[in-house]
Coordinates of C-alpha atoms in Angstrom, one line a residue:
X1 CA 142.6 90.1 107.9
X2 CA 144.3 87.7 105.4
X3 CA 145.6 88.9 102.2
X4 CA 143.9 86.8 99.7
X5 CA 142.7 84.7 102.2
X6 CA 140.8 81.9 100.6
X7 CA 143.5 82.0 97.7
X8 CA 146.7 81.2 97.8
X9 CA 148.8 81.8 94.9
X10 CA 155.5 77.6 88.0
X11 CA 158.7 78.0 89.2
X12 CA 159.8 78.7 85.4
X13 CA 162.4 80.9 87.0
X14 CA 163.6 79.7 90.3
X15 CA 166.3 81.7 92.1
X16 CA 169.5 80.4 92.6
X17 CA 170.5 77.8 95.1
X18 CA 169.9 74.1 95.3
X19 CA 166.4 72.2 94.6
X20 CA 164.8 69.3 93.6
X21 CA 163.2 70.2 90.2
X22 CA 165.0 72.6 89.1
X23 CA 162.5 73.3 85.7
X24 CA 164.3 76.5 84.2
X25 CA 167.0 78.5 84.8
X26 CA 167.0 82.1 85.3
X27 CA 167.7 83.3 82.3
X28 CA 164.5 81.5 80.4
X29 CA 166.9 78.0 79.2
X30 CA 165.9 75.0 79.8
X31 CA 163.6 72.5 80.5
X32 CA 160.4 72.7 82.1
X33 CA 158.7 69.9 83.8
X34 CA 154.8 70.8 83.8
X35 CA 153.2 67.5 85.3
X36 CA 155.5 67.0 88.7
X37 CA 153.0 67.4 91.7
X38 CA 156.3 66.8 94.6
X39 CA 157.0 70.0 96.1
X40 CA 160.5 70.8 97.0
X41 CA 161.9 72.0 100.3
X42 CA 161.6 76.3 99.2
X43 CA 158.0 75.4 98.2
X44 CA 157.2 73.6 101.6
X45 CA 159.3 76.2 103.9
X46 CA 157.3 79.1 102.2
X47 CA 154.0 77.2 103.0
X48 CA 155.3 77.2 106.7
X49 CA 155.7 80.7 106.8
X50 CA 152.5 81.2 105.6
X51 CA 151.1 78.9 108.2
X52 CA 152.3 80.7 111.1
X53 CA 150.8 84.2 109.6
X54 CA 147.5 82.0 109.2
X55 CA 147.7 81.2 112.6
X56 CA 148.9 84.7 113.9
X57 CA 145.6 86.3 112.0
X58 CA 143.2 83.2 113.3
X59 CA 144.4 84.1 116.7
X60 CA 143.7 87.9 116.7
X61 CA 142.2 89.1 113.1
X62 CA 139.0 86.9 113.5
X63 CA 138.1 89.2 117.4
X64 CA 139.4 92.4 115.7
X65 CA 136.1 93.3 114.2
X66 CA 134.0 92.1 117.3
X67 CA 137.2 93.9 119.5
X68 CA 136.4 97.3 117.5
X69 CA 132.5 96.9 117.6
X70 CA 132.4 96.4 121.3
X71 CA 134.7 99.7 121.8
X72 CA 132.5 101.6 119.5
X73 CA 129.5 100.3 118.5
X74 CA 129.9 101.3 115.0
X75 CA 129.1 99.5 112.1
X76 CA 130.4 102.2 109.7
X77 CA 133.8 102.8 111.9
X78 CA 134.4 98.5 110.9
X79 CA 133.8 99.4 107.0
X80 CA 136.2 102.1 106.9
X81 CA 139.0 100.5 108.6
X82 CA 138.4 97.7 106.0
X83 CA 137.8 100.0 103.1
X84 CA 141.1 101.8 104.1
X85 CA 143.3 98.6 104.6
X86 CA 142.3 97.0 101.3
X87 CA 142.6 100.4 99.3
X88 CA 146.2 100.4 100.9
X89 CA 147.2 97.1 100.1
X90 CA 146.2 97.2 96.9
X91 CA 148.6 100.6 96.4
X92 CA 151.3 98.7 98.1
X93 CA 151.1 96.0 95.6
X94 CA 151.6 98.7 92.8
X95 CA 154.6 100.7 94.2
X96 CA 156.3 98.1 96.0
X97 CA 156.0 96.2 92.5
X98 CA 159.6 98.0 91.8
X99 CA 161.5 96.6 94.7
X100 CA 160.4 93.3 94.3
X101 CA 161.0 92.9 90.9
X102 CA 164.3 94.8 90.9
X103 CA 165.9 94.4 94.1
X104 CA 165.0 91.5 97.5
X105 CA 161.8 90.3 96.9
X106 CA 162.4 88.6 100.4
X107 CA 163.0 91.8 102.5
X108 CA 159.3 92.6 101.4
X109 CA 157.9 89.1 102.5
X110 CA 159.8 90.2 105.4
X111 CA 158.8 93.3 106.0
X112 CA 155.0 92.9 105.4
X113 CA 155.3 90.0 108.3
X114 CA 157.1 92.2 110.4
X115 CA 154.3 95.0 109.6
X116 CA 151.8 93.0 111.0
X117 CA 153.2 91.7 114.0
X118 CA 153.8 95.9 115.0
X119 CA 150.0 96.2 114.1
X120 CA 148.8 94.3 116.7
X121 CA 151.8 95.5 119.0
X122 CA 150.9 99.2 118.5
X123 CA 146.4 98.1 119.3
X124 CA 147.6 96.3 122.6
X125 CA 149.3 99.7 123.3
X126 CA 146.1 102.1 122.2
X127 CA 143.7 99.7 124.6
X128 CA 140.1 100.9 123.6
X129 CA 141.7 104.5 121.9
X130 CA 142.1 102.0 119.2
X131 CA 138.8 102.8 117.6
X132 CA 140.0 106.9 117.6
X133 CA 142.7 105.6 115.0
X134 CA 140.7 103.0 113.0
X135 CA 141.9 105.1 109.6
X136 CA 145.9 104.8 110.4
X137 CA 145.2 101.5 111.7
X138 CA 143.8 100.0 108.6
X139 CA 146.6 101.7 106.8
X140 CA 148.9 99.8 108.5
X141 CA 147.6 96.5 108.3
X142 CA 147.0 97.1 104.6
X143 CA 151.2 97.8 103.6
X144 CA 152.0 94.6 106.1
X145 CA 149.2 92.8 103.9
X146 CA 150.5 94.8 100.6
X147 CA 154.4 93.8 100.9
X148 CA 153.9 90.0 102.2
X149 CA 151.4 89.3 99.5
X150 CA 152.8 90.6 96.9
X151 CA 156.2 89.1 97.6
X152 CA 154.7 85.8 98.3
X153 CA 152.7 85.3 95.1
X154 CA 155.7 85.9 93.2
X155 CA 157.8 83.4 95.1
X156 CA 155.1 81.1 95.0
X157 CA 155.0 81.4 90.9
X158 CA 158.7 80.3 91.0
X159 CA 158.6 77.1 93.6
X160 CA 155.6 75.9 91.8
X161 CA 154.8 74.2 88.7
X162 CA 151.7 73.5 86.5
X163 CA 151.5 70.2 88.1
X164 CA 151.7 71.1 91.5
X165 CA 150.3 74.2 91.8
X166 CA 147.0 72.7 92.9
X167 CA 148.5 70.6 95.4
X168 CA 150.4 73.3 96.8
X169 CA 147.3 75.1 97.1
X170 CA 145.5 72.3 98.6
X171 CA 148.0 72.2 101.5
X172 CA 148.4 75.9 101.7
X173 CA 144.3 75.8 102.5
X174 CA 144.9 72.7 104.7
X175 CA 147.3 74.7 106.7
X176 CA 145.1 77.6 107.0
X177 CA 142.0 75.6 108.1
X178 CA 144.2 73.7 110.5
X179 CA 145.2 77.0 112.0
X180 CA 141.3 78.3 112.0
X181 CA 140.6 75.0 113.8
X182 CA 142.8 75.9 117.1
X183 CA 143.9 79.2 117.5
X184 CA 140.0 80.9 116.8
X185 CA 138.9 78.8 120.0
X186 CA 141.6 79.2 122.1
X187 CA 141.6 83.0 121.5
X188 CA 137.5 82.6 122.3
X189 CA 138.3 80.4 125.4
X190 CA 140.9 83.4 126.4
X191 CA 139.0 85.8 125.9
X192 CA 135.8 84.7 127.8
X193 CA 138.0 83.0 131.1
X194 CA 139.8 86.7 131.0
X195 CA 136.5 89.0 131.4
X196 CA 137.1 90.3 127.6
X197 CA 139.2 93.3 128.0
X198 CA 142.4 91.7 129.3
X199 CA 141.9 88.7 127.1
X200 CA 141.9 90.4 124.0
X201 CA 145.6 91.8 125.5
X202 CA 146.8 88.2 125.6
X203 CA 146.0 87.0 122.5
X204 CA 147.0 90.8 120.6
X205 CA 150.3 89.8 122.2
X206 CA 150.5 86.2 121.6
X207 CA 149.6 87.6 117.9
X208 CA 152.9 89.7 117.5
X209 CA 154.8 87.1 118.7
X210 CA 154.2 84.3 115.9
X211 CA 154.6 86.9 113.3
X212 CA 158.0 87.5 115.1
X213 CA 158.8 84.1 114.9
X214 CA 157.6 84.1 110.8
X215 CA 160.1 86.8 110.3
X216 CA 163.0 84.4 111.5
X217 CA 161.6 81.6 109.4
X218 CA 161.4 83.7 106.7
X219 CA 165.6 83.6 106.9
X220 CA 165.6 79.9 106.0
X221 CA 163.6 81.0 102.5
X222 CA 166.8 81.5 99.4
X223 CA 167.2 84.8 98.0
X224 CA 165.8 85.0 94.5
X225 CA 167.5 86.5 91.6
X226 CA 166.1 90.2 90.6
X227 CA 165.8 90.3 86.5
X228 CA 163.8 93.2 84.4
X229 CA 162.4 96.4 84.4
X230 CA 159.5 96.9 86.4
X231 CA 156.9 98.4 83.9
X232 CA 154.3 100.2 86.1
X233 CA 151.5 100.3 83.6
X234 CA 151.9 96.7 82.0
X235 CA 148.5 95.9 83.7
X236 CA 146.5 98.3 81.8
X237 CA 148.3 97.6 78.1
X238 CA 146.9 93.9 78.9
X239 CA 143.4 95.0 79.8
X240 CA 143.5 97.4 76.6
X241 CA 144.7 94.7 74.2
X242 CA 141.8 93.2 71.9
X243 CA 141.8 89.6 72.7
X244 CA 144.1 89.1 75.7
X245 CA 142.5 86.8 78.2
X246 CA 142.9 88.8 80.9
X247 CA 140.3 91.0 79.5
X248 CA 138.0 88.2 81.2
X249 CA 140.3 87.1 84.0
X250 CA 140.2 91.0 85.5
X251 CA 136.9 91.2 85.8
X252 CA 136.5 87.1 87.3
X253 CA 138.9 88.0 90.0
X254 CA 137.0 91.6 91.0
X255 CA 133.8 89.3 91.1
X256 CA 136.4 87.2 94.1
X257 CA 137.4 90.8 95.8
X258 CA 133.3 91.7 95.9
X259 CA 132.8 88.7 98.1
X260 CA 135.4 88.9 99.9
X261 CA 135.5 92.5 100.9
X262 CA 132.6 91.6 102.7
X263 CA 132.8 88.6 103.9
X264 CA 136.2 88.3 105.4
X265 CA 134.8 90.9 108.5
X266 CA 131.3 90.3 108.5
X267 CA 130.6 86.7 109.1
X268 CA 132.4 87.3 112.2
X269 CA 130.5 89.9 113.1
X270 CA 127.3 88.6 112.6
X271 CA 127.9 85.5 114.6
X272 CA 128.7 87.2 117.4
X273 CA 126.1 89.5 117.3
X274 CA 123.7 86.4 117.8
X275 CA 125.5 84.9 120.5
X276 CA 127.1 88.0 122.0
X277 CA 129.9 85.4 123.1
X278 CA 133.6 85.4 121.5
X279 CA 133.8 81.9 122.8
X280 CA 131.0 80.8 120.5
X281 CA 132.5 82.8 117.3
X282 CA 135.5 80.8 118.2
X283 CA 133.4 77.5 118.0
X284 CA 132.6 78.4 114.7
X285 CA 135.6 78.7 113.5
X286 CA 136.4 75.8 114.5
X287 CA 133.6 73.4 113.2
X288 CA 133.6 75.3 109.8
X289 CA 137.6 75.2 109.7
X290 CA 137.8 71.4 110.3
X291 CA 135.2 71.1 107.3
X292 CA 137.3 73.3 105.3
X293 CA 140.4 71.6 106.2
X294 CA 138.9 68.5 105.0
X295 CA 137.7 69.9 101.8
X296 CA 140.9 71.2 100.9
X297 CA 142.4 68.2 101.3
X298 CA 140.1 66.3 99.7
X299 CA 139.6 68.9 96.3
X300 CA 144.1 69.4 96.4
X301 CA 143.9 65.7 96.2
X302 CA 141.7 65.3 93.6
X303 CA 141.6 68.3 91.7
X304 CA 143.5 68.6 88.0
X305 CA 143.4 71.1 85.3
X306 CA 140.9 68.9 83.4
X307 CA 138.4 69.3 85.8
X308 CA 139.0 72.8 86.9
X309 CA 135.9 74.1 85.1
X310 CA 133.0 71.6 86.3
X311 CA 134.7 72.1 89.9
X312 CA 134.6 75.9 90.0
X313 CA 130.9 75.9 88.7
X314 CA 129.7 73.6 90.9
X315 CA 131.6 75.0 93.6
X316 CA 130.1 78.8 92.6
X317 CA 126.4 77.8 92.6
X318 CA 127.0 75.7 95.9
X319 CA 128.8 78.9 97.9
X320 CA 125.8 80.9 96.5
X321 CA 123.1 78.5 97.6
X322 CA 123.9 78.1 101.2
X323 CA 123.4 81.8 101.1
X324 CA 119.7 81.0 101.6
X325 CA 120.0 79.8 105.4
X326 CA 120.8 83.9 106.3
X327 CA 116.7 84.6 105.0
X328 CA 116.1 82.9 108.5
X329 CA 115.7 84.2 111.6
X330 CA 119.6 85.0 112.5
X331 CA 120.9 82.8 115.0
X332 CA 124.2 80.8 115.7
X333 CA 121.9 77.3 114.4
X334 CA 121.6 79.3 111.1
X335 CA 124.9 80.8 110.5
X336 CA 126.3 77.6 111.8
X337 CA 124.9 76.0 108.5
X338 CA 125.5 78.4 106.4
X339 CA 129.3 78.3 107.7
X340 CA 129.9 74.3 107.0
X341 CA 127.8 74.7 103.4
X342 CA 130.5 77.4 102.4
X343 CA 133.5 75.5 104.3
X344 CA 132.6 72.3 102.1
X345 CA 132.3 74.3 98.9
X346 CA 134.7 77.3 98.5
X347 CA 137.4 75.1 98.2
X348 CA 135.7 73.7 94.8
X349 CA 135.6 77.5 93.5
X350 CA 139.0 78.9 94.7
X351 CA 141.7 76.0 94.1
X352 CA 140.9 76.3 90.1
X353 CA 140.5 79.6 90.4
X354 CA 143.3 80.7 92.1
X355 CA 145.6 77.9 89.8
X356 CA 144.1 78.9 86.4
X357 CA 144.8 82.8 86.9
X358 CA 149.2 81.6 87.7
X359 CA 148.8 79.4 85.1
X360 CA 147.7 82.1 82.7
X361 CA 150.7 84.5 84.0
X362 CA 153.0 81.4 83.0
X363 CA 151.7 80.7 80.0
X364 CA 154.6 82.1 78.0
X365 CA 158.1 83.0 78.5
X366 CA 157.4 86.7 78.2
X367 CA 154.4 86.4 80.7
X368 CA 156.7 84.6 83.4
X369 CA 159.1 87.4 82.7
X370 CA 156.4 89.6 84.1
X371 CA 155.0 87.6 86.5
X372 CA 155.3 90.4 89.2
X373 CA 153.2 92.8 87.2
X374 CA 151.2 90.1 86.5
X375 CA 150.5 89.1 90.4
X376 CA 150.0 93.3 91.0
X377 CA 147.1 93.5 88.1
X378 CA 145.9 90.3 90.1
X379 CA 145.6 92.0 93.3
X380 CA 144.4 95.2 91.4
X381 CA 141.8 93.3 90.6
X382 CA 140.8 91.8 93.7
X383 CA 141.4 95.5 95.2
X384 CA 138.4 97.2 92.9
X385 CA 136.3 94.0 94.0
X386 CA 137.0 94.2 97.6
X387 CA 136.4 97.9 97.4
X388 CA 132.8 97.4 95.4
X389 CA 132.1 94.9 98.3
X390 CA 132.6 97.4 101.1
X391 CA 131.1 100.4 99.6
X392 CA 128.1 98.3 99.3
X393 CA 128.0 97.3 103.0
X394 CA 128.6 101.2 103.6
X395 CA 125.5 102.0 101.7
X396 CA 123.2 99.8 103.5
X397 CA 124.4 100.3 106.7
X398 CA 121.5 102.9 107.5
X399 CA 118.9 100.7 106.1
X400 CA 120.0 98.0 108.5
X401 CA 117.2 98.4 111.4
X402 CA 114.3 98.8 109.1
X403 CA 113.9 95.3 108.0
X404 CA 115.3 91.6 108.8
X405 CA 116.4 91.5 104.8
X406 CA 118.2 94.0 104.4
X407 CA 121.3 92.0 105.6
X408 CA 120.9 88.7 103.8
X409 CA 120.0 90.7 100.7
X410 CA 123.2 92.4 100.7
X411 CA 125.0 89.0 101.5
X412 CA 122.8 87.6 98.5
X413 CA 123.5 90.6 96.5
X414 CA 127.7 90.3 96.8
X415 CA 128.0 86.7 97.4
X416 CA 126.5 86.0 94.1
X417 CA 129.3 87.0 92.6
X418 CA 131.4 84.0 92.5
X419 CA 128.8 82.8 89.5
X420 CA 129.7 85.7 87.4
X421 CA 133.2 85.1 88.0
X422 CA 132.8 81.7 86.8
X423 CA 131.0 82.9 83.5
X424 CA 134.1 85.1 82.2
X425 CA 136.5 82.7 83.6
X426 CA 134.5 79.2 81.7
X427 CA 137.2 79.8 78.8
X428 CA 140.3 80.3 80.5
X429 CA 140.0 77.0 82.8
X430 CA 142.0 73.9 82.0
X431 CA 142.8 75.7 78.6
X432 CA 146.1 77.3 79.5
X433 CA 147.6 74.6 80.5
X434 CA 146.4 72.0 78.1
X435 CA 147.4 74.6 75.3
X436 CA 151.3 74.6 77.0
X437 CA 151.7 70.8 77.6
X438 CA 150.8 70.4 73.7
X439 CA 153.1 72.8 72.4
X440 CA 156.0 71.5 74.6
X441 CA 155.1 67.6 73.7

């Protein structure tokens, strides 16, 4: 249900108020300090807010799927209320684009926490009708998605820097796992001791609650000063421009949205479907979330730019190669493996991936000054891929029951991806950066 949700989004124009690197001011002037890793009190009270919708969608958006399957029994009903909530998002991104760039980028963060909380407010009142309104549902859940993210990325661009921006997504996947490691079970243990139906009610509830709380959080967070036009077709002049490296970032970050479209719902799914037990798929989140939270930790630690490009390949064959354990007999042993493998190695892929795409949207002054376009062609990109990814889970869905491949071949078939991403992205990785810390030395 997460926006983004293995990637997390230099402050080279931080909004007004006090902090403890201040690196440029708003108007472009001044000094930027690339190499600081310390992350200031904005940085660390937007990682919070995050946390707590990370733990809101660990409580309820891992059941949804299962919650949804067990009302209708339909495969296809789960794509299209995925289809329809990334499609949304994505649009979100585009038009919301002009209020966050022109007006209170924080009334969207706001908004899209506030959007999700009333998602999960408005299933606990449908009960199982839910399924009857899968479409409008997904809609929903895509602008709360659409208006958070988009505001978050571009707040995360300003309380960042170069130098931190791997540690800040090192602790912004530390805080995630953390919340994968407690709130998954509990809502499994809930749900199993309450007979299913009512325990799904508890934790739906429990869900709308946190993102309440986020919302008042969210208060604490400054309010950043609005500058420029919003351009709405910026994104294509870059992709139509001969030479401009995002004509290979683009297509890197729809290889992310392929896998991910799928694999944010799925996995779920298909561990529950061998156990037929919520409290086992919330076991699994929590053994693969304490080995994620540990490879985050480990990777934010020790990850720099330099060593962004042997990390992501490494990190891209690894993800692909645990793929293997799903060609065996589906059980909650296999997917169990295959769920650590990918734990311990998406961190290796996402960190640099995620850092060297805001690193290339800082790379000059005029980029920075664009930086909300920049995030939308971002997510317009992880859109198409996430799009590609479901359609292709749609098409296979009535080939399902006629062999035992047909599932790990379309796993295969999308979670390949990542290496392809990789390929275009080899160029672009450790190079912005090094490029900007020579010309400001």
């Amino acid at each position: 249900m997460e926006q983004g949700k293995h990637g997390v989004q230099s402050r080279w124009f931080a909004g007004k108020g006090g902090s403890r690197v201040r690196t440029v001011s708003n108007d472009g002037g001044g000094k930027r300090n690339y190499e600081s890793r310390a992350l200031d009190g904005q940085a660390v009270l937007l990682l919070a807010v995050q946390a707590m919708l990370g733990t809101a969608n660990a409580l309820s958006g891992t059941f949804l799927p299962i919650y949804l399957w067990k009302t209708s029994q339909s495969f296809a009903l789960i794509g299209w209320f995925n289809l329809t909530q990334f499609l949304v998002s994505g649009l979100t991104f585009w038009l919301a684009g002009k209020w966050v760039k022109q007006h209170n980028k924080m009334n969207s963060l706001r908004l899209g926490v506030a959007l999700s909380g009333l998602f999960y407010f408005v299933v606990l009142l449908l009960g199982k009708s839910a399924v009857t309104y899968a479409v409008p549902l997904g809609a929903m859940i895509g602008l709360g998605n659409g208006f958070f993210w988009l505001a978050f990325n571009v707040v995360y661009f300003e309380v960042t820097e170069p130098g931190n921006r791997d540690r800040f997504n090192g602790w912004a996947g530390l805080l995630g796992s953390g919340a994968g490691i407690v709130a998954p079970w509990i809502s499994g243990w809930l749900i199993t001791i309450n007979n299913g139906e009512r325990g799904y009610h508890i934790i739906f509830t429990v869900s709308a609650i946190v993102f309440a709380v986020g919302v008042v959080l969210s208060f604490w967070l400054k309010k950043r000063q609005s500058s420029g036009t919003y351009e709405w077709l910026h994104g294509v002049r870059q992709l139509r421009e001969r030479g401009n490296p995002w004509r290979f970032a683009f297509p890197a970050i729809v290889c992310q949205g392929v896998r991910e479209g799928v694999y944010m719902f799925f996995i779920g799914l298909l561990v529950f479907l061998a156990t037929k037990n919520e409290g086992k798929l919330g076991n699994f989140s929590l053994v693969t979330s304490l080995v994620a939270l540990f490879s985050f930790w480990l990777i934010g630690r020790m990850l720099k730019p330099e060593r962004r490009r042997a990390a992501m390949l490494i990190g891209a064959l690894a993800v692909t190669a645990t793929i293997a354990t799903l060609f065996w007999p589906l059980s909650y042993r296999t997917l169990l493996i295959f769920g650590i493998g990918t734990a311990l190695f998406m961190p290796l892929y996402i960190l640099p991936m995620t850092s060297t795409v805001f690193d290339l949207i800082g790379s000059t002054e005029a980029s920075a000054r664009q930086r909300e376009e920049f995030v939308i062609l971002r997510e317009a990109g992880l859109t198409v891929g996430r799009i590609v990814g479901v359609a292709a889970y749609l098409l296979v869905l009535p080939y399902m029951d006629r062999s035992d491949y047909v599932v790990p071949g379309l796993m295969l078939a999308v979670g390949a991806f990542p290496i392809l991403g990789w390929w275009l992205m080899r160029g672009l990785l450790g190079k912005v950066t090094a490029g900007r810390n020579k010309a400001s030395s």
